[in-house]
Amino acid sequence: MNLNELPLWLEILLSALLLLGGLFVLIGAIGLVRLPDFFTRLHAPTKASTLGLGAILLGSMVLVSVSHDGVSLHELLITLFLFITAPVSAHMMCRAALHQRLKIAPGTRNGEYQGLTLARQQERDSSRLP
Amino acid sequence: MSALLPMPFFSLVLLLVWLLINNSLAFGQILLGAVLAVGLPLLLRPMHVPGPRVRSLHGVSIYLLRLLRDIVVANFDVAKLVLSSRSKLRPGFIMYPLDLTDDLPITLLASTISLTPGTVSADLTDDKRYLLIHVLDMHDEASLIEELKQRYERPLQEIFAC
């Protein structure tokens, strides 16, 4: 099917998906700027962008499946890899941030856990020394 | 398990991913994928760490559907928090006591926590008994821990029967 011959309802559906996706990615980016410290900023890209990217990929899947012959499932793989890698990278960054004693936003509850983690790491490092 | 297919589930996933990457169901691709799906597990067998087996496929599908739904809800929640006033945020850390003991279920739980409403798993203690979690907007520590336990950890315990 030619791209110019898409039925109207499909065009509306695709536009809605793309807009929704774009909106959530934008909100993720706004979160990076607005949130007070590293740890809260970490929340924006791990979540807001998963749905944003999901909506864009869904749109891509529908469009390619309709305009070319056959179903396009590449996008499922991208989603799968995203869901595997996003939490792992967030976890690694969070650990690095704890180790570096990055500033925590004032008012954060249980902020002393950061010190606890660090003391434990130092203990482990020193026990490794000969 | 049989000598030719030491990890049957892993083999199936490899074949599916191969076919998805190539976006084709041609006979040649299936054949090539099958060779990889049999060959790679055989090569990797010495590195395989035995872990708990999945006991209930029904549990897995329920868990995945719930996760998908929660991710969508999480996105709206976090979007609202990002756009609302900064002073309303009450970030905090919690120490989450783990009942799970094996590496794979703990990894799955930590990833689930990172993908769902306002929580990111930050660190795991060396004895694997506590998970440090950063919460974007915390109302009540005890009820949050209870919710995570009921919603994600119990189902994982049932899936892996541990």
PDB file of C-alpha atoms in Angstrom:
ATOM      1  CA  MET A   1       0.000   0.000   0.000  1.00  0.00           C
ATOM      2  CA  ASN A   2       1.295   3.435  -0.888  1.00  0.00           C
ATOM      3  CA  LEU A   3       1.964   5.836   1.957  1.00  0.00           C
ATOM      4  CA  ASN A   4      -0.327   8.450   0.400  1.00  0.00           C
ATOM      5  CA  GLU A   5      -3.259   6.058   0.344  1.00  0.00           C
ATOM      6  CA  LEU A   6      -3.485   5.366   4.052  1.00  0.00           C
ATOM      7  CA  PRO A   7      -7.048   5.493   5.363  1.00  0.00           C
ATOM      8  CA  LEU A   8      -7.806   8.494   7.534  1.00  0.00           C
ATOM      9  CA  TRP A   9      -8.422   6.538  10.751  1.00  0.00           C
ATOM     10  CA  LEU A  10      -5.014   4.906  10.405  1.00  0.00           C
ATOM     11  CA  GLU A  11      -3.316   8.246   9.887  1.00  0.00           C
ATOM     12  CA  ILE A  12      -5.027   9.569  13.011  1.00  0.00           C
ATOM     13  CA  LEU A  13      -4.007   6.501  15.020  1.00  0.00           C
ATOM     14  CA  LEU A  14      -0.390   6.741  13.866  1.00  0.00           C
ATOM     15  CA  SER A  15      -0.222  10.475  14.552  1.00  0.00           C
ATOM     16  CA  ALA A  16      -1.668   9.951  18.025  1.00  0.00           C
ATOM     17  CA  LEU A  17       0.931   7.267  18.805  1.00  0.00           C
ATOM     18  CA  LEU A  18       3.792   9.438  17.548  1.00  0.00           C
ATOM     19  CA  LEU A  19       2.547  12.475  19.461  1.00  0.00           C
ATOM     20  CA  LEU A  20       2.092  10.490  22.662  1.00  0.00           C
ATOM     21  CA  GLY A  21       5.590   9.034  22.277  1.00  0.00           C
ATOM     22  CA  GLY A  22       7.115  12.423  21.586  1.00  0.00           C
ATOM     23  CA  LEU A  23       5.311  13.921  24.560  1.00  0.00           C
ATOM     24  CA  PHE A  24       6.645  11.323  26.982  1.00  0.00           C
ATOM     25  CA  VAL A  25      10.208  11.565  25.697  1.00  0.00           C
ATOM     26  CA  LEU A  26       9.934  15.342  26.075  1.00  0.00           C
ATOM     27  CA  ILE A  27       8.660  14.973  29.651  1.00  0.00           C
ATOM     28  CA  GLY A  28      11.604  12.672  30.373  1.00  0.00           C
ATOM     29  CA  ALA A  29      13.963  15.380  29.116  1.00  0.00           C
ATOM     30  CA  ILE A  30      12.177  18.064  31.154  1.00  0.00           C
ATOM     31  CA  GLY A  31      12.550  15.811  34.198  1.00  0.00           C
ATOM     32  CA  LEU A  32      16.312  15.680  33.647  1.00  0.00           C
ATOM     33  CA  VAL A  33      16.422  19.473  33.901  1.00  0.00           C
ATOM     34  CA  ARG A  34      13.857  20.071  36.640  1.00  0.00           C
ATOM     35  CA  LEU A  35      14.415  17.360  39.231  1.00  0.00           C
ATOM     36  CA  PRO A  36      16.649  18.387  42.149  1.00  0.00           C
ATOM     37  CA  ASP A  37      19.431  15.759  42.347  1.00  0.00           C
ATOM     38  CA  PHE A  38      21.048  12.874  40.486  1.00  0.00           C
ATOM     39  CA  PHE A  39      18.950  10.174  42.114  1.00  0.00           C
ATOM     40  CA  THR A  40      15.613  11.787  41.312  1.00  0.00           C
ATOM     41  CA  ARG A  41      16.794  12.591  37.784  1.00  0.00           C
ATOM     42  CA  LEU A  42      17.480   8.925  37.250  1.00  0.00           C
ATOM     43  CA  HIS A  43      13.721   8.261  37.438  1.00  0.00           C
ATOM     44  CA  ALA A  44      12.882  10.322  34.375  1.00  0.00           C
ATOM     45  CA  PRO A  45      14.808   8.372  31.707  1.00  0.00           C
ATOM     46  CA  THR A  46      14.092   4.905  33.142  1.00  0.00           C
ATOM     47  CA  LYS A  47      10.341   5.413  33.038  1.00  0.00           C
ATOM     48  CA  ALA A  48       9.042   8.373  31.084  1.00  0.00           C
ATOM     49  CA  SER A  49      11.065   7.351  28.063  1.00  0.00           C
ATOM     50  CA  THR A  50      10.135   3.642  28.084  1.00  0.00           C
ATOM     51  CA  LEU A  51       6.487   4.428  27.336  1.00  0.00           C
ATOM     52  CA  GLY A  52       7.487   7.226  24.952  1.00  0.00           C
ATOM     53  CA  LEU A  53       9.740   4.940  22.971  1.00  0.00           C
ATOM     54  CA  GLY A  54       7.147   2.150  23.223  1.00  0.00           C
ATOM     55  CA  ALA A  55       4.477   4.326  21.624  1.00  0.00           C
ATOM     56  CA  ILE A  56       6.826   5.456  18.824  1.00  0.00           C
ATOM     57  CA  LEU A  57       7.876   1.851  18.125  1.00  0.00           C
ATOM     58  CA  LEU A  58       4.240   0.710  18.114  1.00  0.00           C
ATOM     59  CA  GLY A  59       3.493   3.407  15.545  1.00  0.00           C
ATOM     60  CA  SER A  60       6.453   2.280  13.453  1.00  0.00           C
ATOM     61  CA  MET A  61       5.290  -1.338  13.641  1.00  0.00           C
ATOM     62  CA  VAL A  62       1.776  -0.516  12.456  1.00  0.00           C
ATOM     63  CA  LEU A  63       3.003   1.766   9.653  1.00  0.00           C
ATOM     64  CA  VAL A  64       5.623  -0.624   8.271  1.00  0.00           C
ATOM     65  CA  SER A  65       3.240  -3.593   8.552  1.00  0.00           C
ATOM     66  CA  VAL A  66       0.564  -1.759   6.575  1.00  0.00           C
ATOM     67  CA  SER A  67       2.717  -0.050   3.963  1.00  0.00           C
ATOM     68  CA  HIS A  68       4.936  -3.054   3.215  1.00  0.00           C
ATOM     69  CA  ASP A  69       3.762  -6.585   2.810  1.00  0.00           C
ATOM     70  CA  GLY A  70       4.034  -8.655   5.919  1.00  0.00           C
ATOM     71  CA  VAL A  71       4.382  -7.881   9.589  1.00  0.00           C
ATOM     72  CA  SER A  72       7.325  -5.956  10.962  1.00  0.00           C
ATOM     73  CA  LEU A  73       8.522  -7.315  14.295  1.00  0.00           C
ATOM     74  CA  HIS A  74      11.934  -5.634  14.592  1.00  0.00           C
ATOM     75  CA  GLU A  75      10.399  -3.161  16.983  1.00  0.00           C
ATOM     76  CA  LEU A  76       9.534  -5.910  19.464  1.00  0.00           C
ATOM     77  CA  LEU A  77      13.242  -6.687  19.728  1.00  0.00           C
ATOM     78  CA  ILE A  78      14.124  -3.043  20.365  1.00  0.00           C
ATOM     79  CA  THR A  79      11.513  -2.951  23.138  1.00  0.00           C
ATOM     80  CA  LEU A  80      12.839  -6.184  24.630  1.00  0.00           C
ATOM     81  CA  PHE A  81      16.439  -4.946  24.686  1.00  0.00           C
ATOM     82  CA  LEU A  82      15.321  -1.606  26.113  1.00  0.00           C
ATOM     83  CA  PHE A  83      13.495  -3.319  28.964  1.00  0.00           C
ATOM     84  CA  ILE A  84      16.545  -5.441  29.716  1.00  0.00           C
ATOM     85  CA  THR A  85      19.146  -2.664  29.538  1.00  0.00           C
ATOM     86  CA  ALA A  86      17.318   0.341  31.065  1.00  0.00           C
ATOM     87  CA  PRO A  87      17.040  -1.011  34.636  1.00  0.00           C
ATOM     88  CA  VAL A  88      20.562  -2.438  34.594  1.00  0.00           C
ATOM     89  CA  SER A  89      22.162   0.821  33.467  1.00  0.00           C
ATOM     90  CA  ALA A  90      20.063   2.795  35.978  1.00  0.00           C
ATOM     91  CA  HIS A  91      21.247   0.443  38.729  1.00  0.00           C
ATOM     92  CA  MET A  92      24.905   0.809  37.707  1.00  0.00           C
ATOM     93  CA  MET A  93      24.656   4.603  37.582  1.00  0.00           C
ATOM     94  CA  CYS A  94      22.950   4.642  40.965  1.00  0.00           C
ATOM     95  CA  ARG A  95      25.727   2.544  42.512  1.00  0.00           C
ATOM     96  CA  ALA A  96      28.382   4.775  40.988  1.00  0.00           C
ATOM     97  CA  ALA A  97      26.550   7.827  42.344  1.00  0.00           C
ATOM     98  CA  LEU A  98      26.405   6.322  45.838  1.00  0.00           C
ATOM     99  CA  HIS A  99      30.101   5.529  45.674  1.00  0.00           C
ATOM    100  CA  GLN A 100      30.942   9.071  44.568  1.00  0.00           C
ATOM    101  CA  ARG A 101      28.786  10.503  47.386  1.00  0.00           C
ATOM    102  CA  LEU A 102      26.868  12.718  45.017  1.00  0.00           C
ATOM    103  CA  LYS A 103      24.833  15.442  46.667  1.00  0.00           C
ATOM    104  CA  ILE A 104      21.378  14.338  47.784  1.00  0.00           C
ATOM    105  CA  ALA A 105      18.466  16.762  47.569  1.00  0.00           C
ATOM    106  CA  PRO A 106      17.653  18.297  50.947  1.00  0.00           C
ATOM    107  CA  GLY A 107      14.636  16.644  52.522  1.00  0.00           C
ATOM    108  CA  THR A 108      15.468  13.193  51.171  1.00  0.00           C
ATOM    109  CA  ARG A 109      14.419  10.656  53.765  1.00  0.00           C
ATOM    110  CA  ASN A 110      16.895   8.052  54.968  1.00  0.00           C
ATOM    111  CA  GLY A 111      19.776   9.847  53.260  1.00  0.00           C
ATOM    112  CA  GLU A 112      22.094   8.192  55.797  1.00  0.00           C
ATOM    113  CA  TYR A 113      21.823   4.943  53.838  1.00  0.00           C
ATOM    114  CA  GLN A 114      24.247   6.479  51.376  1.00  0.00           C
ATOM    115  CA  GLY A 115      26.890   6.690  54.100  1.00  0.00           C
ATOM    116  CA  LEU A 116      26.084   3.123  55.079  1.00  0.00           C
ATOM    117  CA  THR A 117      26.680   1.828  51.575  1.00  0.00           C
ATOM    118  CA  LEU A 118      29.934   3.728  51.330  1.00  0.00           C
ATOM    119  CA  ALA A 119      31.239   2.459  54.672  1.00  0.00           C
ATOM    120  CA  ARG A 120      30.471  -1.080  53.552  1.00  0.00           C
ATOM    121  CA  GLN A 121      32.315  -0.581  50.273  1.00  0.00           C
ATOM    122  CA  GLN A 122      35.358   0.847  52.049  1.00  0.00           C
ATOM    123  CA  GLU A 123      35.347  -2.066  54.453  1.00  0.00           C
ATOM    124  CA  ARG A 124      35.272  -4.481  51.544  1.00  0.00           C
ATOM    125  CA  ASP A 125      38.052  -2.650  49.713  1.00  0.00           C
ATOM    126  CA  SER A 126      40.311  -2.561  52.754  1.00  0.00           C
ATOM    127  CA  SER A 127      39.767  -6.246  53.476  1.00  0.00           C
ATOM    128  CA  ARG A 128      41.010  -7.003  49.979  1.00  0.00           C
ATOM    129  CA  LEU A 129      44.350  -5.321  50.647  1.00  0.00           C
ATOM    130  CA  PRO A 130      47.162  -7.717  51.544  1.00  0.00           C
TER     131      PRO A 130
ATOM    132  CA  MET B   1      18.258 -32.607  30.011  1.00  0.00           C
ATOM    133  CA  SER B   2      19.287 -34.161  26.718  1.00  0.00           C
ATOM    134  CA  ALA B   3      22.870 -33.904  25.533  1.00  0.00           C
ATOM    135  CA  LEU B   4      22.026 -32.039  22.347  1.00  0.00           C
ATOM    136  CA  LEU B   5      19.830 -29.392  23.972  1.00  0.00           C
ATOM    137  CA  PRO B   6      21.203 -28.590  27.439  1.00  0.00           C
ATOM    138  CA  MET B   7      19.114 -25.384  27.674  1.00  0.00           C
ATOM    139  CA  PRO B   8      15.939 -25.922  25.626  1.00  0.00           C
ATOM    140  CA  PHE B   9      14.295 -22.640  26.615  1.00  0.00           C
ATOM    141  CA  PHE B  10      17.442 -20.634  25.840  1.00  0.00           C
ATOM    142  CA  SER B  11      17.619 -22.364  22.453  1.00  0.00           C
ATOM    143  CA  LEU B  12      14.021 -21.431  21.664  1.00  0.00           C
ATOM    144  CA  VAL B  13      14.648 -17.787  22.594  1.00  0.00           C
ATOM    145  CA  LEU B  14      17.793 -17.710  20.428  1.00  0.00           C
ATOM    146  CA  LEU B  15      15.873 -19.059  17.443  1.00  0.00           C
ATOM    147  CA  LEU B  16      13.044 -16.536  17.926  1.00  0.00           C
ATOM    148  CA  VAL B  17      15.436 -13.597  18.306  1.00  0.00           C
ATOM    149  CA  TRP B  18      17.342 -14.697  15.180  1.00  0.00           C
ATOM    150  CA  LEU B  19      14.125 -14.830  13.154  1.00  0.00           C
ATOM    151  CA  LEU B  20      13.026 -11.447  14.532  1.00  0.00           C
ATOM    152  CA  ILE B  21      16.350  -9.801  13.697  1.00  0.00           C
ATOM    153  CA  ASN B  22      16.098 -11.046  10.127  1.00  0.00           C
ATOM    154  CA  ASN B  23      12.359 -10.362  10.027  1.00  0.00           C
ATOM    155  CA  SER B  24      11.870 -13.450   7.910  1.00  0.00           C
ATOM    156  CA  LEU B  25      10.449 -16.943   8.081  1.00  0.00           C
ATOM    157  CA  ALA B  26      12.384 -18.225   5.056  1.00  0.00           C
ATOM    158  CA  PHE B  27      13.521 -21.830   5.304  1.00  0.00           C
ATOM    159  CA  GLY B  28      17.196 -20.844   5.130  1.00  0.00           C
ATOM    160  CA  GLN B  29      16.857 -18.446   8.059  1.00  0.00           C
ATOM    161  CA  ILE B  30      15.053 -21.057  10.155  1.00  0.00           C
ATOM    162  CA  LEU B  31      17.818 -23.563   9.359  1.00  0.00           C
ATOM    163  CA  LEU B  32      20.579 -21.063  10.227  1.00  0.00           C
ATOM    164  CA  GLY B  33      18.733 -20.034  13.396  1.00  0.00           C
ATOM    165  CA  ALA B  34      18.344 -23.684  14.393  1.00  0.00           C
ATOM    166  CA  VAL B  35      22.076 -24.283  13.934  1.00  0.00           C
ATOM    167  CA  LEU B  36      22.819 -21.282  16.193  1.00  0.00           C
ATOM    168  CA  ALA B  37      20.159 -22.324  18.702  1.00  0.00           C
ATOM    169  CA  VAL B  38      21.746 -25.744  19.078  1.00  0.00           C
ATOM    170  CA  GLY B  39      25.385 -24.679  18.738  1.00  0.00           C
ATOM    171  CA  LEU B  40      25.558 -21.686  21.085  1.00  0.00           C
ATOM    172  CA  PRO B  41      24.176 -23.470  24.192  1.00  0.00           C
ATOM    173  CA  LEU B  42      26.593 -26.335  23.568  1.00  0.00           C
ATOM    174  CA  LEU B  43      29.517 -23.861  23.476  1.00  0.00           C
ATOM    175  CA  LEU B  44      28.223 -21.980  26.521  1.00  0.00           C
ATOM    176  CA  ARG B  45      27.470 -25.033  28.631  1.00  0.00           C
ATOM    177  CA  PRO B  46      30.688 -24.852  30.685  1.00  0.00           C
ATOM    178  CA  MET B  47      29.770 -21.300  31.720  1.00  0.00           C
ATOM    179  CA  HIS B  48      26.207 -22.132  32.678  1.00  0.00           C
ATOM    180  CA  VAL B  49      25.370 -21.450  36.321  1.00  0.00           C
ATOM    181  CA  PRO B  50      22.549 -23.684  37.477  1.00  0.00           C
ATOM    182  CA  GLY B  51      19.709 -21.575  38.851  1.00  0.00           C
ATOM    183  CA  PRO B  52      16.154 -22.189  39.972  1.00  0.00           C
ATOM    184  CA  ARG B  53      13.781 -23.446  37.282  1.00  0.00           C
ATOM    185  CA  VAL B  54      10.599 -21.713  36.241  1.00  0.00           C
ATOM    186  CA  ARG B  55       7.773 -23.697  37.836  1.00  0.00           C
ATOM    187  CA  SER B  56       4.720 -22.009  36.464  1.00  0.00           C
ATOM    188  CA  LEU B  57       4.371 -20.574  32.945  1.00  0.00           C
ATOM    189  CA  HIS B  58       0.914 -19.353  33.914  1.00  0.00           C
ATOM    190  CA  GLY B  59       2.543 -17.285  36.674  1.00  0.00           C
ATOM    191  CA  VAL B  60       5.036 -15.837  34.192  1.00  0.00           C
ATOM    192  CA  SER B  61       2.324 -14.600  31.830  1.00  0.00           C
ATOM    193  CA  ILE B  62       0.321 -13.033  34.669  1.00  0.00           C
ATOM    194  CA  TYR B  63       3.509 -11.386  35.951  1.00  0.00           C
ATOM    195  CA  LEU B  64       4.389  -9.989  32.498  1.00  0.00           C
ATOM    196  CA  LEU B  65       0.892  -8.569  31.962  1.00  0.00           C
ATOM    197  CA  ARG B  66       0.929  -6.928  35.381  1.00  0.00           C
ATOM    198  CA  LEU B  67       4.409  -5.526  34.683  1.00  0.00           C
ATOM    199  CA  LEU B  68       3.282  -4.085  31.346  1.00  0.00           C
ATOM    200  CA  ARG B  69       0.253  -2.436  32.952  1.00  0.00           C
ATOM    201  CA  ASP B  70       2.344  -1.060  35.818  1.00  0.00           C
ATOM    202  CA  ILE B  71       4.940   0.373  33.421  1.00  0.00           C
ATOM    203  CA  VAL B  72       2.209   2.341  31.635  1.00  0.00           C
ATOM    204  CA  VAL B  73       0.799   3.578  34.957  1.00  0.00           C
ATOM    205  CA  ALA B  74       4.345   4.384  36.156  1.00  0.00           C
ATOM    206  CA  ASN B  75       4.938   6.560  33.138  1.00  0.00           C
ATOM    207  CA  PHE B  76       1.869   8.673  33.795  1.00  0.00           C
ATOM    208  CA  ASP B  77       2.716   8.945  37.507  1.00  0.00           C
ATOM    209  CA  VAL B  78       6.302  10.021  36.885  1.00  0.00           C
ATOM    210  CA  ALA B  79       5.203  12.424  34.141  1.00  0.00           C
ATOM    211  CA  LYS B  80       2.794  14.048  36.583  1.00  0.00           C
ATOM    212  CA  LEU B  81       5.499  14.308  39.253  1.00  0.00           C
ATOM    213  CA  VAL B  82       7.988  15.813  36.803  1.00  0.00           C
ATOM    214  CA  LEU B  83       5.529  18.491  35.722  1.00  0.00           C
ATOM    215  CA  SER B  84       4.202  19.289  39.199  1.00  0.00           C
ATOM    216  CA  SER B  85       5.821  21.657  41.641  1.00  0.00           C
ATOM    217  CA  ARG B  86       9.267  20.664  42.917  1.00  0.00           C
ATOM    218  CA  SER B  87       8.451  21.275  46.552  1.00  0.00           C
ATOM    219  CA  LYS B  88       5.840  18.499  46.498  1.00  0.00           C
ATOM    220  CA  LEU B  89       8.453  15.822  45.917  1.00  0.00           C
ATOM    221  CA  ARG B  90       9.411  13.697  48.885  1.00  0.00           C
ATOM    222  CA  PRO B  91      12.346  11.593  47.690  1.00  0.00           C
ATOM    223  CA  GLY B  92      13.929   9.014  49.959  1.00  0.00           C
ATOM    224  CA  PHE B  93      15.836   5.749  50.282  1.00  0.00           C
ATOM    225  CA  ILE B  94      14.462   2.520  51.687  1.00  0.00           C
ATOM    226  CA  MET B  95      16.164  -0.709  52.688  1.00  0.00           C
ATOM    227  CA  TYR B  96      13.997  -3.487  51.299  1.00  0.00           C
ATOM    228  CA  PRO B  97      14.350  -6.840  53.078  1.00  0.00           C
ATOM    229  CA  LEU B  98      14.552  -9.631  50.472  1.00  0.00           C
ATOM    230  CA  ASP B  99      12.904 -13.011  50.874  1.00  0.00           C
ATOM    231  CA  LEU B 100      14.287 -14.264  47.562  1.00  0.00           C
ATOM    232  CA  THR B 101      17.673 -15.926  47.733  1.00  0.00           C
ATOM    233  CA  ASP B 102      18.752 -16.815  44.184  1.00  0.00           C
ATOM    234  CA  ASP B 103      20.536 -14.434  41.825  1.00  0.00           C
ATOM    235  CA  LEU B 104      18.108 -14.658  38.912  1.00  0.00           C
ATOM    236  CA  PRO B 105      14.911 -13.882  40.861  1.00  0.00           C
ATOM    237  CA  ILE B 106      16.669 -11.042  42.706  1.00  0.00           C
ATOM    238  CA  THR B 107      17.834  -9.580  39.378  1.00  0.00           C
ATOM    239  CA  LEU B 108      14.302  -9.815  38.002  1.00  0.00           C
ATOM    240  CA  LEU B 109      12.868  -8.151  41.113  1.00  0.00           C
ATOM    241  CA  ALA B 110      15.445  -5.341  40.995  1.00  0.00           C
ATOM    242  CA  SER B 111      14.736  -4.730  37.297  1.00  0.00           C
ATOM    243  CA  THR B 112      10.986  -4.756  37.925  1.00  0.00           C
ATOM    244  CA  ILE B 113      11.405  -2.218  40.709  1.00  0.00           C
ATOM    245  CA  SER B 114      13.452   0.028  38.430  1.00  0.00           C
ATOM    246  CA  LEU B 115      10.796  -0.099  35.707  1.00  0.00           C
ATOM    247  CA  THR B 116       7.757   0.576  37.907  1.00  0.00           C
ATOM    248  CA  PRO B 117       6.231   3.585  39.712  1.00  0.00           C
ATOM    249  CA  GLY B 118       8.763   6.009  41.164  1.00  0.00           C
ATOM    250  CA  THR B 119      11.313   3.477  42.368  1.00  0.00           C
ATOM    251  CA  VAL B 120      14.877   2.667  41.220  1.00  0.00           C
ATOM    252  CA  SER B 121      16.895  -0.122  42.786  1.00  0.00           C
ATOM    253  CA  ALA B 122      20.187   1.407  43.864  1.00  0.00           C
ATOM    254  CA  ASP B 123      22.286  -1.246  45.562  1.00  0.00           C
ATOM    255  CA  LEU B 124      22.277  -4.782  46.880  1.00  0.00           C
ATOM    256  CA  THR B 125      24.017  -5.591  50.152  1.00  0.00           C
ATOM    257  CA  ASP B 126      26.824  -8.156  49.998  1.00  0.00           C
ATOM    258  CA  ASP B 127      24.839 -10.769  51.892  1.00  0.00           C
ATOM    259  CA  LYS B 128      21.997 -10.361  49.355  1.00  0.00           C
ATOM    260  CA  ARG B 129      19.487  -9.772  52.117  1.00  0.00           C
ATOM    261  CA  TYR B 130      18.624  -6.128  51.492  1.00  0.00           C
ATOM    262  CA  LEU B 131      17.979  -4.078  48.388  1.00  0.00           C
ATOM    263  CA  LEU B 132      18.567  -0.323  48.630  1.00  0.00           C
ATOM    264  CA  ILE B 133      15.846   1.487  46.691  1.00  0.00           C
ATOM    265  CA  HIS B 134      15.557   5.158  45.802  1.00  0.00           C
ATOM    266  CA  VAL B 135      11.959   6.404  45.829  1.00  0.00           C
ATOM    267  CA  LEU B 136      10.921   9.508  43.932  1.00  0.00           C
ATOM    268  CA  ASP B 137       7.881  10.346  46.043  1.00  0.00           C
ATOM    269  CA  MET B 138       7.542   8.458  49.309  1.00  0.00           C
ATOM    270  CA  HIS B 139       4.411   8.579  51.434  1.00  0.00           C
ATOM    271  CA  ASP B 140       4.805   5.693  53.819  1.00  0.00           C
ATOM    272  CA  GLU B 141       7.862   3.469  54.007  1.00  0.00           C
ATOM    273  CA  ALA B 142       6.219   0.390  55.525  1.00  0.00           C
ATOM    274  CA  SER B 143       3.257   0.324  53.146  1.00  0.00           C
ATOM    275  CA  LEU B 144       5.562   0.722  50.135  1.00  0.00           C
ATOM    276  CA  ILE B 145       7.677  -2.243  51.223  1.00  0.00           C
ATOM    277  CA  GLU B 146       4.514  -4.277  51.786  1.00  0.00           C
ATOM    278  CA  GLU B 147       3.174  -3.327  48.355  1.00  0.00           C
ATOM    279  CA  LEU B 148       6.392  -4.333  46.579  1.00  0.00           C
ATOM    280  CA  LYS B 149       6.405  -7.591  48.478  1.00  0.00           C
ATOM    281  CA  GLN B 150       2.803  -8.526  47.649  1.00  0.00           C
ATOM    282  CA  ARG B 151       2.832  -7.265  44.100  1.00  0.00           C
ATOM    283  CA  TYR B 152       6.163  -8.519  42.787  1.00  0.00           C
ATOM    284  CA  GLU B 153       8.175 -10.614  45.211  1.00  0.00           C
ATOM    285  CA  ARG B 154       5.444 -13.144  46.102  1.00  0.00           C
ATOM    286  CA  PRO B 155       4.600 -13.871  42.439  1.00  0.00           C
ATOM    287  CA  LEU B 156       8.331 -14.304  41.706  1.00  0.00           C
ATOM    288  CA  GLN B 157       8.601 -16.692  44.630  1.00  0.00           C
ATOM    289  CA  GLU B 158       5.705 -18.698  43.210  1.00  0.00           C
ATOM    290  CA  ILE B 159       7.164 -18.704  39.688  1.00  0.00           C
ATOM    291  CA  PHE B 160      10.524 -20.029  40.884  1.00  0.00           C
ATOM    292  CA  ALA B 161       9.089 -21.992  43.807  1.00  0.00           C
ATOM    293  CA  CYS B 162      11.675 -20.803  46.307  1.00  0.00           C
TER     294      CYS B 162
END
